[in-house]
PDB file of C-alpha atoms and ligand atoms in Angstrom:
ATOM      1  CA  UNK Q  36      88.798  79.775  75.961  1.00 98.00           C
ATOM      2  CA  UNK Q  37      90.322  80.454  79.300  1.00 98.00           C
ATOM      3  CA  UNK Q  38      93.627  81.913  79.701  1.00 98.00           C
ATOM      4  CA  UNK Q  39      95.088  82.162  82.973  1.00 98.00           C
ATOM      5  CA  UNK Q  40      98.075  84.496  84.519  1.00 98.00           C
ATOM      6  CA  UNK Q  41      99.760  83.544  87.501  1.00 98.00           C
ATOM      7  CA  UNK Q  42     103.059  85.031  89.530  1.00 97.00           C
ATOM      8  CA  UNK Q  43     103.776  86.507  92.525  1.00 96.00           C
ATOM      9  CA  UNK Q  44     102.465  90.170  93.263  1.00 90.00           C
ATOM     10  CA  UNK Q  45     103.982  93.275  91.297  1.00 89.00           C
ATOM     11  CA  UNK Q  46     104.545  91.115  88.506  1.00 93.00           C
ATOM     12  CA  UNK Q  47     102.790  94.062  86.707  1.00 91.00           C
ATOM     13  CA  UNK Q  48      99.500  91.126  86.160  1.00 93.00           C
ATOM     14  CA  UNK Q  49      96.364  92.835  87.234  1.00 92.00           C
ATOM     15  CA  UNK Q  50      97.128  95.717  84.644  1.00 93.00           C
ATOM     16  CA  UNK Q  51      98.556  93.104  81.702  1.00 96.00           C
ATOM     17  CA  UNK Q  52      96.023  90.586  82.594  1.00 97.00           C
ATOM     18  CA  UNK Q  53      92.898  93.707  82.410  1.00 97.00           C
ATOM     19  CA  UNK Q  54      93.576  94.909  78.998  1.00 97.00           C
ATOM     20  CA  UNK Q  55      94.433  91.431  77.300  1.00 98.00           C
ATOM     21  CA  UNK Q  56      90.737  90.693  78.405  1.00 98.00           C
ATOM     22  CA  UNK Q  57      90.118  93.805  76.705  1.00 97.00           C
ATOM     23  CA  UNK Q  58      92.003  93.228  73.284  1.00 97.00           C
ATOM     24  CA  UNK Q  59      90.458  89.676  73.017  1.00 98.00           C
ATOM     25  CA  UNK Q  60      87.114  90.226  74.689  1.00 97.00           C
ATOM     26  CA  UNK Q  61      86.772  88.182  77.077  1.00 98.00           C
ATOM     27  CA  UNK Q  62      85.867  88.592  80.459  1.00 97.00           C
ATOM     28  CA  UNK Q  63      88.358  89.745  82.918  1.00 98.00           C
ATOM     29  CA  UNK Q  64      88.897  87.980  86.582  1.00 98.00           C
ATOM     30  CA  UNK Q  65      90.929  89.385  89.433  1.00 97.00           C
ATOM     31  CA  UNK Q  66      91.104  86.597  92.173  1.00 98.00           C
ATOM     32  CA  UNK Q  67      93.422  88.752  93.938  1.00 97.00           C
ATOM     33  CA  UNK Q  68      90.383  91.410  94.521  1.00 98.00           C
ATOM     34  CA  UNK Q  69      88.256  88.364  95.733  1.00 98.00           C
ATOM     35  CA  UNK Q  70      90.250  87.411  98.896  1.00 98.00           C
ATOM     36  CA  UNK Q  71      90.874  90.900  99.656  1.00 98.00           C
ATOM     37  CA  UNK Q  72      87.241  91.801  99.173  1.00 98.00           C
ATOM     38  CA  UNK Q  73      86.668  89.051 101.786  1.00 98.00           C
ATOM     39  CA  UNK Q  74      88.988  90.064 104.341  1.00 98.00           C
ATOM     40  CA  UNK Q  75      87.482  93.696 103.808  1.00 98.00           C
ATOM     41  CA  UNK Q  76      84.684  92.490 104.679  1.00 98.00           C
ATOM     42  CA  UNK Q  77      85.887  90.749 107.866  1.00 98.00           C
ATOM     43  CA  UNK Q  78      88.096  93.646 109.130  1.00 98.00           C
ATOM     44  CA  UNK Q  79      84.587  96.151 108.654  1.00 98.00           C
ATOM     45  CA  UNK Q  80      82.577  93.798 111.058  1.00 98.00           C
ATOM     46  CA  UNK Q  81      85.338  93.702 113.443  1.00 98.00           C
ATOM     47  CA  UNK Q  82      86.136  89.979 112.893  1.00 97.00           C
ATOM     48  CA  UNK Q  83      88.792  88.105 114.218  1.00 98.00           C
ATOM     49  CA  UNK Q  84      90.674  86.864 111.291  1.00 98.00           C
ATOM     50  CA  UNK Q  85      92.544  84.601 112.904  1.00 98.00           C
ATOM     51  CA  UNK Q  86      89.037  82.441 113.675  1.00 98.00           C
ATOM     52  CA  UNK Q  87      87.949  80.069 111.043  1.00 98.00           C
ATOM     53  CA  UNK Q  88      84.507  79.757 111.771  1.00 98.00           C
ATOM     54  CA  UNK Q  89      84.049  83.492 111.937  1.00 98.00           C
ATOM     55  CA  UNK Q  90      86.025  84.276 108.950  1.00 98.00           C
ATOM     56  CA  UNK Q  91      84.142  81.491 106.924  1.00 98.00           C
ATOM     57  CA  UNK Q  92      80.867  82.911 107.927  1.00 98.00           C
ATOM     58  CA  UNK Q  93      81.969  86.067 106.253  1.00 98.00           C
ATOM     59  CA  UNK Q  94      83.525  84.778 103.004  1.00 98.00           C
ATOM     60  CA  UNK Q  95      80.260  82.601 102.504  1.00 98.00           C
ATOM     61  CA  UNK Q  96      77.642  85.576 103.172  1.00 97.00           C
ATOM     62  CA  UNK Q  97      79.749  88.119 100.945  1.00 95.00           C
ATOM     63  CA  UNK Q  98      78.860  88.704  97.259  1.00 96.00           C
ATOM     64  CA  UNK Q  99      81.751  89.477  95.320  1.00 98.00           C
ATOM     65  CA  UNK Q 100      82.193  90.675  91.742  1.00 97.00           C
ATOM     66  CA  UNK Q 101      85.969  91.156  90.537  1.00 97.00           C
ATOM     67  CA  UNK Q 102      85.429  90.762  86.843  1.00 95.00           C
ATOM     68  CA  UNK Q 103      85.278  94.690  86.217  1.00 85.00           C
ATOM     69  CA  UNK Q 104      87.173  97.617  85.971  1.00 87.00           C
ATOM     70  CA  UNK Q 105      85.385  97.657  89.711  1.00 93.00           C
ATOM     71  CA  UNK Q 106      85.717  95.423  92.139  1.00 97.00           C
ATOM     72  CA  UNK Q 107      82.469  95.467  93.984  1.00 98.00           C
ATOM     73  CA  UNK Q 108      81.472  93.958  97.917  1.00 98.00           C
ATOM     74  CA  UNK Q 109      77.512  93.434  98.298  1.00 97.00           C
ATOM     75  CA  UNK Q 110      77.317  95.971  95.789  1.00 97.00           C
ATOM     76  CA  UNK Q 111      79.202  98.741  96.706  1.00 98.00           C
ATOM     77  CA  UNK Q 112      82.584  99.447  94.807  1.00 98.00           C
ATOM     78  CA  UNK Q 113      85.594  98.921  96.833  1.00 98.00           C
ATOM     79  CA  UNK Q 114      88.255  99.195  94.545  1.00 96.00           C
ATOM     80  CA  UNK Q 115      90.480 101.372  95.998  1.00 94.00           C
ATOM     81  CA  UNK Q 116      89.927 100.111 100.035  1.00 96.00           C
ATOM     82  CA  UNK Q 117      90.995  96.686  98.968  1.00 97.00           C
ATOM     83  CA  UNK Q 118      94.083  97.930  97.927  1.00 91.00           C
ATOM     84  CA  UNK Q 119      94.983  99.628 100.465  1.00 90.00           C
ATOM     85  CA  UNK Q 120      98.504  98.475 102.705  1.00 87.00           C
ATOM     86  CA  UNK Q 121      96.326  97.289 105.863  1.00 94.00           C
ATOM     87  CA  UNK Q 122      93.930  94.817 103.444  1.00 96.00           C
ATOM     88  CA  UNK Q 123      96.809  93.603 101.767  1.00 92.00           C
ATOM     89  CA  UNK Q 124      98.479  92.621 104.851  1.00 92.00           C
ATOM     90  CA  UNK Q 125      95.509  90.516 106.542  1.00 97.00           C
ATOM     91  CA  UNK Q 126      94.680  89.219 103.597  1.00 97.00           C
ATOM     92  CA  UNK Q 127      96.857  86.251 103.811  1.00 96.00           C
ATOM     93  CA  UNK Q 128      94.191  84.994 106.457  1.00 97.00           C
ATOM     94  CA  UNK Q 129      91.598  84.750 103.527  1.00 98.00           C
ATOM     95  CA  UNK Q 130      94.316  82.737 101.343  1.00 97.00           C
ATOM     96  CA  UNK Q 131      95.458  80.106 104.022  1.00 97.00           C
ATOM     97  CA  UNK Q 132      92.164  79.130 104.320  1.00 98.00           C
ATOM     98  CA  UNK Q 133      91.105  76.107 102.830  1.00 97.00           C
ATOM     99  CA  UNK Q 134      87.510  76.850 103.351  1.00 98.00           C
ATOM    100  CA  UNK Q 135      87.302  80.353 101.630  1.00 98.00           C
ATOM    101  CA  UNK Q 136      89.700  78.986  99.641  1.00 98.00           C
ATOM    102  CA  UNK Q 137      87.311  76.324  98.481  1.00 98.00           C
ATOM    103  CA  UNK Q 138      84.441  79.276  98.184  1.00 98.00           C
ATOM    104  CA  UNK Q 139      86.438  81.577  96.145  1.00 98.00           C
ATOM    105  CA  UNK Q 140      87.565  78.454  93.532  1.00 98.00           C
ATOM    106  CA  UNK Q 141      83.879  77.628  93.050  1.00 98.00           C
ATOM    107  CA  UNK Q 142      83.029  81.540  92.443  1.00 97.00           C
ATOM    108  CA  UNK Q 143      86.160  81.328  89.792  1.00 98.00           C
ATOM    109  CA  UNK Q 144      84.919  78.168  88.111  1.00 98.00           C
ATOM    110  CA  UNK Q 145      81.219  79.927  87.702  1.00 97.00           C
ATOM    111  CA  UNK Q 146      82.904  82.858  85.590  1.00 96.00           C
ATOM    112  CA  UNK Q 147      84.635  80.590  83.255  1.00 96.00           C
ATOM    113  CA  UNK Q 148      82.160  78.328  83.121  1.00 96.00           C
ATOM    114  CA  UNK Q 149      80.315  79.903  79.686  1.00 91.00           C
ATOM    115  CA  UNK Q 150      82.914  82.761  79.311  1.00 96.00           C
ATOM    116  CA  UNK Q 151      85.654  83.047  77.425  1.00 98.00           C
ATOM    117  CA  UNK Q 152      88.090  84.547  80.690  1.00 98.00           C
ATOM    118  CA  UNK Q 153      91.162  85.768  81.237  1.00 98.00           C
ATOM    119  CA  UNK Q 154      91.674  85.280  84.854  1.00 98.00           C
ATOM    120  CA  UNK Q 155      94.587  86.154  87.196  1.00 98.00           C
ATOM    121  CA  UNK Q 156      96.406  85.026  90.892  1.00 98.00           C
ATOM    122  CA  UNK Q 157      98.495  82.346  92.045  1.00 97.00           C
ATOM    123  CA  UNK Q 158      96.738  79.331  91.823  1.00 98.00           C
ATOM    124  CA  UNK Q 159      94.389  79.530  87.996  1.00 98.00           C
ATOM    125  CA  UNK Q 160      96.886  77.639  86.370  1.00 98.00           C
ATOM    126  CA  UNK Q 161      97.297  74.544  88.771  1.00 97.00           C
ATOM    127  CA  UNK Q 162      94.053  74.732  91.085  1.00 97.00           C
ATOM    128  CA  UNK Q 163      91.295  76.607  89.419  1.00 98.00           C
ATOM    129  CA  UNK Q 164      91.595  75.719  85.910  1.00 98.00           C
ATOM    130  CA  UNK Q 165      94.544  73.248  85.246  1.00 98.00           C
ATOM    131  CA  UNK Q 166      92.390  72.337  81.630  1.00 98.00           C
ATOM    132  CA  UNK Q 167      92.744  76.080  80.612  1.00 98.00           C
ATOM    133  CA  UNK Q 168      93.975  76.161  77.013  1.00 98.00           C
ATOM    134  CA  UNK Q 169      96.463  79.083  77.330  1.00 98.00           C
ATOM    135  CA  UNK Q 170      98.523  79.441  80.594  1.00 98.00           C
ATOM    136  CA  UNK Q 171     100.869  82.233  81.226  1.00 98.00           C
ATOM    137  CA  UNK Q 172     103.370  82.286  84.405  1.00 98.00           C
ATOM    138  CA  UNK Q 173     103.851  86.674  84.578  1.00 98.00           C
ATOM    139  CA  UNK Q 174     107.184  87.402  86.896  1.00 97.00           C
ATOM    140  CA  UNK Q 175     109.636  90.072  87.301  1.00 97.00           C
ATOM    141  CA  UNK Q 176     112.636  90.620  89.283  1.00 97.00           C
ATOM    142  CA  UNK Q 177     111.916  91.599  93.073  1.00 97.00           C
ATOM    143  CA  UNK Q 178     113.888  94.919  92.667  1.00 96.00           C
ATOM    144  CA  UNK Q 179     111.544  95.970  89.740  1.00 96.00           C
ATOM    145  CA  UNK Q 180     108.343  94.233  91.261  1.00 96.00           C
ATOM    146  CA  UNK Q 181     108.955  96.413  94.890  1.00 96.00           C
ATOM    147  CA  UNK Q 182     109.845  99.575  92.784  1.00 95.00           C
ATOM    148  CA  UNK Q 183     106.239  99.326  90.841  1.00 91.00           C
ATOM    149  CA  UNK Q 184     104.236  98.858  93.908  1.00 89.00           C
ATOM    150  CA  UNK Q 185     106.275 101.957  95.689  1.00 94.00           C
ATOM    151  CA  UNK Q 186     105.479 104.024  92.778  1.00 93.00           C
ATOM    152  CA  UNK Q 187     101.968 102.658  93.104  1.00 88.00           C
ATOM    153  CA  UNK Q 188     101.691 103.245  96.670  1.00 88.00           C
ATOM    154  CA  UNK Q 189     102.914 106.963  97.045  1.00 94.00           C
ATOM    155  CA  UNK Q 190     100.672 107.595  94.007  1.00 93.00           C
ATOM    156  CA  UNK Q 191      97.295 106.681  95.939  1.00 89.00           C
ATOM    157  CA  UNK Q 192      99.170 108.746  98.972  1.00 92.00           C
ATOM    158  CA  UNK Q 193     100.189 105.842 101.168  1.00 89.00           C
ATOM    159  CA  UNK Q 194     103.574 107.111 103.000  1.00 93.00           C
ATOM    160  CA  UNK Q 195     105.359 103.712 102.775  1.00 93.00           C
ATOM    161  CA  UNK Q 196     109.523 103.707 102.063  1.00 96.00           C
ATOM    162  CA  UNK Q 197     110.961 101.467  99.514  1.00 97.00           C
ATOM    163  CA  UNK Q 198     112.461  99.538 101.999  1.00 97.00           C
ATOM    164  CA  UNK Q 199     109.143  98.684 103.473  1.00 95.00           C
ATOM    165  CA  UNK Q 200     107.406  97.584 100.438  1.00 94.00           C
ATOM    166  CA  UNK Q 201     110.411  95.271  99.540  1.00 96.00           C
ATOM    167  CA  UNK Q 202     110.122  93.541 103.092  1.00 95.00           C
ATOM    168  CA  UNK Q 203     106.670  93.458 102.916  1.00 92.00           C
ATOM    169  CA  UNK Q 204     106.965  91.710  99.275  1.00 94.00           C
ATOM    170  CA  UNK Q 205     109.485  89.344 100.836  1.00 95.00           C
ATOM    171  CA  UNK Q 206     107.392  88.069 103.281  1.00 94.00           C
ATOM    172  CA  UNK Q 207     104.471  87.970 100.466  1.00 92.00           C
ATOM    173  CA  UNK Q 208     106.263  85.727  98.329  1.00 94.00           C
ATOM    174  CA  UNK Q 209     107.270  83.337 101.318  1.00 94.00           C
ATOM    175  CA  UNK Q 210     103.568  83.285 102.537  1.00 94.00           C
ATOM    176  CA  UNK Q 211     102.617  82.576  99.022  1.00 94.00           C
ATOM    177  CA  UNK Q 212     105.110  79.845  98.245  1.00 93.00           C
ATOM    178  CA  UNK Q 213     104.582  78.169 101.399  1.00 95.00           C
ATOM    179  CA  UNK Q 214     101.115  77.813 101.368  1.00 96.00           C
ATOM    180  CA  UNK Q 215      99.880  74.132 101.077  1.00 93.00           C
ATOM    181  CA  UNK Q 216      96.167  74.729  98.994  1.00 94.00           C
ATOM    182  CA  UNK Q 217      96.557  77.492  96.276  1.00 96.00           C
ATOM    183  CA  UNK Q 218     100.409  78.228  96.849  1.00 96.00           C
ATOM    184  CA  UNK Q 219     102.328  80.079  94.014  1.00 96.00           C
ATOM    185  CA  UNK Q 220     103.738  77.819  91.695  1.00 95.00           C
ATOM    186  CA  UNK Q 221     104.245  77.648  87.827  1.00 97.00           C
ATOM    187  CA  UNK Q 222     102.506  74.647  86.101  1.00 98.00           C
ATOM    188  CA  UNK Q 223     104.595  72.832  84.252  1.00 97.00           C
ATOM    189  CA  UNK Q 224     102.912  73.691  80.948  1.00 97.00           C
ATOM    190  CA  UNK Q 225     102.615  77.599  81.224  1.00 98.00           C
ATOM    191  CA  UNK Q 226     104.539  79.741  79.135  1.00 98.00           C
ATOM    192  CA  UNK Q 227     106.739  82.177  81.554  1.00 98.00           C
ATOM    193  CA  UNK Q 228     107.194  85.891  80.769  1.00 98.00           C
ATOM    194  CA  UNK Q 229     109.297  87.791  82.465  1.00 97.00           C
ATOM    195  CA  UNK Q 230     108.371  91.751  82.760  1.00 95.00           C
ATOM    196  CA  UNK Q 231     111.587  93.233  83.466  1.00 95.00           C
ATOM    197  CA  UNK Q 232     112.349  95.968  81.262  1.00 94.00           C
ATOM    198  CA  UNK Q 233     109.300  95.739  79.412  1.00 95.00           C
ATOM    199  CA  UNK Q 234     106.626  98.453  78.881  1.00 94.00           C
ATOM    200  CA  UNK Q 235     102.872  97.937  79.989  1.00 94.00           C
ATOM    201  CA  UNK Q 236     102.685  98.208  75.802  1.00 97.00           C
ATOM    202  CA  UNK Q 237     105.084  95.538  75.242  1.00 97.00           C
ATOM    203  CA  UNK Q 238     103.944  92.893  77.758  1.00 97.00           C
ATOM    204  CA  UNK Q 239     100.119  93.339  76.349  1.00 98.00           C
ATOM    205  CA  UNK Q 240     102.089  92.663  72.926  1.00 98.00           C
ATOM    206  CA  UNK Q 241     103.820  89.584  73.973  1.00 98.00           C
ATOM    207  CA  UNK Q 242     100.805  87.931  75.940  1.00 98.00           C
ATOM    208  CA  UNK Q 243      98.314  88.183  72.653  1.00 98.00           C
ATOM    209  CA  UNK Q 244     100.914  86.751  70.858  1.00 98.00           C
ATOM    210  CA  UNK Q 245     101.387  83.513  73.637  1.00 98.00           C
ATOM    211  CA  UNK Q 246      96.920  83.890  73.297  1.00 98.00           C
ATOM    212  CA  UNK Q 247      96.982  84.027  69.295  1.00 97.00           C
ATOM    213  CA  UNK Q 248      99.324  80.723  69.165  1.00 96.00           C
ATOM    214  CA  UNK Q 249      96.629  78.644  71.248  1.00 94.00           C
ATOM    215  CA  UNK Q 250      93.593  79.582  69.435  1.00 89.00           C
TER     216      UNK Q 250
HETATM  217  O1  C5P I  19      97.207  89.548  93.467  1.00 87.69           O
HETATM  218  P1  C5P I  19      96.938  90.270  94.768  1.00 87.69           P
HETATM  219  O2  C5P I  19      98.124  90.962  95.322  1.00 87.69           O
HETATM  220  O3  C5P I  19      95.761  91.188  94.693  1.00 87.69           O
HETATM  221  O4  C5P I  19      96.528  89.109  95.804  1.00 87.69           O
HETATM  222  C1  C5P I  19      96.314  89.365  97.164  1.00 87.69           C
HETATM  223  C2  C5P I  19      96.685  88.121  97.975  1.00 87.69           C
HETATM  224  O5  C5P I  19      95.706  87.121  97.780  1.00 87.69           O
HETATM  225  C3  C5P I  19      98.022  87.498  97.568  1.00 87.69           C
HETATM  226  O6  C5P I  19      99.081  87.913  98.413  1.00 87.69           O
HETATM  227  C4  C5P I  19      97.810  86.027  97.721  1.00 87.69           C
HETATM  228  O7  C5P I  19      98.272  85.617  98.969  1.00 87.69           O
HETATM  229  C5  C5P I  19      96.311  85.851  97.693  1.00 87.69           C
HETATM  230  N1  C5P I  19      95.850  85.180  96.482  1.00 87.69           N
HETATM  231  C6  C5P I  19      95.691  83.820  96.517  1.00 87.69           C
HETATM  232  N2  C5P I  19      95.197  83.166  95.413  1.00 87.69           N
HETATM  233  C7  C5P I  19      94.878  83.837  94.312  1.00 87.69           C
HETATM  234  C8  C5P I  19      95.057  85.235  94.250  1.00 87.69           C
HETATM  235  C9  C5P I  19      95.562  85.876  95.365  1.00 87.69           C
HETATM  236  O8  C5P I  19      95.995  83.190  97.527  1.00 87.69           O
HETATM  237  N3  C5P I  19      94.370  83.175  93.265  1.00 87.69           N
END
């Protein structure tokens, strides 16, 4: 079975989406972690991400495993540094490109090819896996989205103001909307869930109930 999660970033999806996997166990995806593991990559070798041909080279030579509690680059775990403000603000040079693009879907596809998966991003429920039997569209409002990434921020001991991360999210969502292969959108058949006011508890809760009704 694949279930997928898609909505723009804070939604609260990576945590949700982790410990449904958990709950049902199946194998967890973060495709998030995979173009920000890439342009990682790219920003330790000093590459200009604004070239294609360069920043190809690097998404095709890197070996990638976000399926863990770990998100790992040619081995070595990187889960914090691809989290970190400066990653997440190149990374949008990773996700406009159609070729990594094209390398990252492939990686996606081999995961849920003989897994049961819960994978989550922007694009699993239209792109990656528009078969999947359970699709979920996770959102929030942008008030309670910036104020979850703040607190998430200032607790790994990034000195950002809420102001900032609310601009930054802004110009997130646009980049994501706008973008032609992979763009956010809800497919029409995915069940939407908004977050707001909900605990971590309580979202879990209402997802394995949207899971249970498809199986
Ligand atoms: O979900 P997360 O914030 O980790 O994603 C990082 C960036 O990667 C997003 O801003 C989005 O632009 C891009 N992305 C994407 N397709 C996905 C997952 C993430 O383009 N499936």
């Amino acid at each position: 079975m694949i279930v997928t999660i898609d909505g723009p970033a804070g939604a609260g999806k990576s945590s949700a989406a982790r410990e449904l996997a958990r709950r049902l166990g199946f194998q967890f995806l973060d495709t998030g972690a995979m173009y920000r593991a890439v342009t990682l990559a790219a920003l330790r070798a000093g590459v200009d991400l604004t070239d294609p041909d360069a920043l190809l080279s690097v998404a095709l030579a890197c070996d990638i495993d976000a399926t863990d509690s770990q998100v790992t680059l040619n081995g070595e775990d990187v889960t914090r540094e691809v989290r970190t403000s400066e990653v997440t603000a190149a990374t949008r040079h990773a996700a406009d490109h159609p070729g990594v693009r094209e390398r990252l879907v492939d990686l996606q596809r081999h995961v849920g090819r003989h897994r049961d998966i819960v994978t989550e991003g922007r694009d699993q429920s239209t792109v990656v896996f528009p078969d999947a039997e359970c699709k979920i569209f996770l959102t929030a409002s942008e008030s309670v989205r910036a104020e979850r990434r703040f607190l998430d921020l200032t607790k790994r001991g990034e000195r950002v103001s809420l102001q900032e991360v609310l601009q930054t999210q802004r110009d997130r969502d646009d980049q994501d909307a706008a973008r032609p292969i992979g763009g956010l959108a809800k497919a029409d058949d995915a069940i939407e869930v908004s977050t707001d006011g909900m605990s971590h508890e309580q979202v879990v809760a209402r997802l394995l109930e949207i899971v249970e009704q498809r199986r």
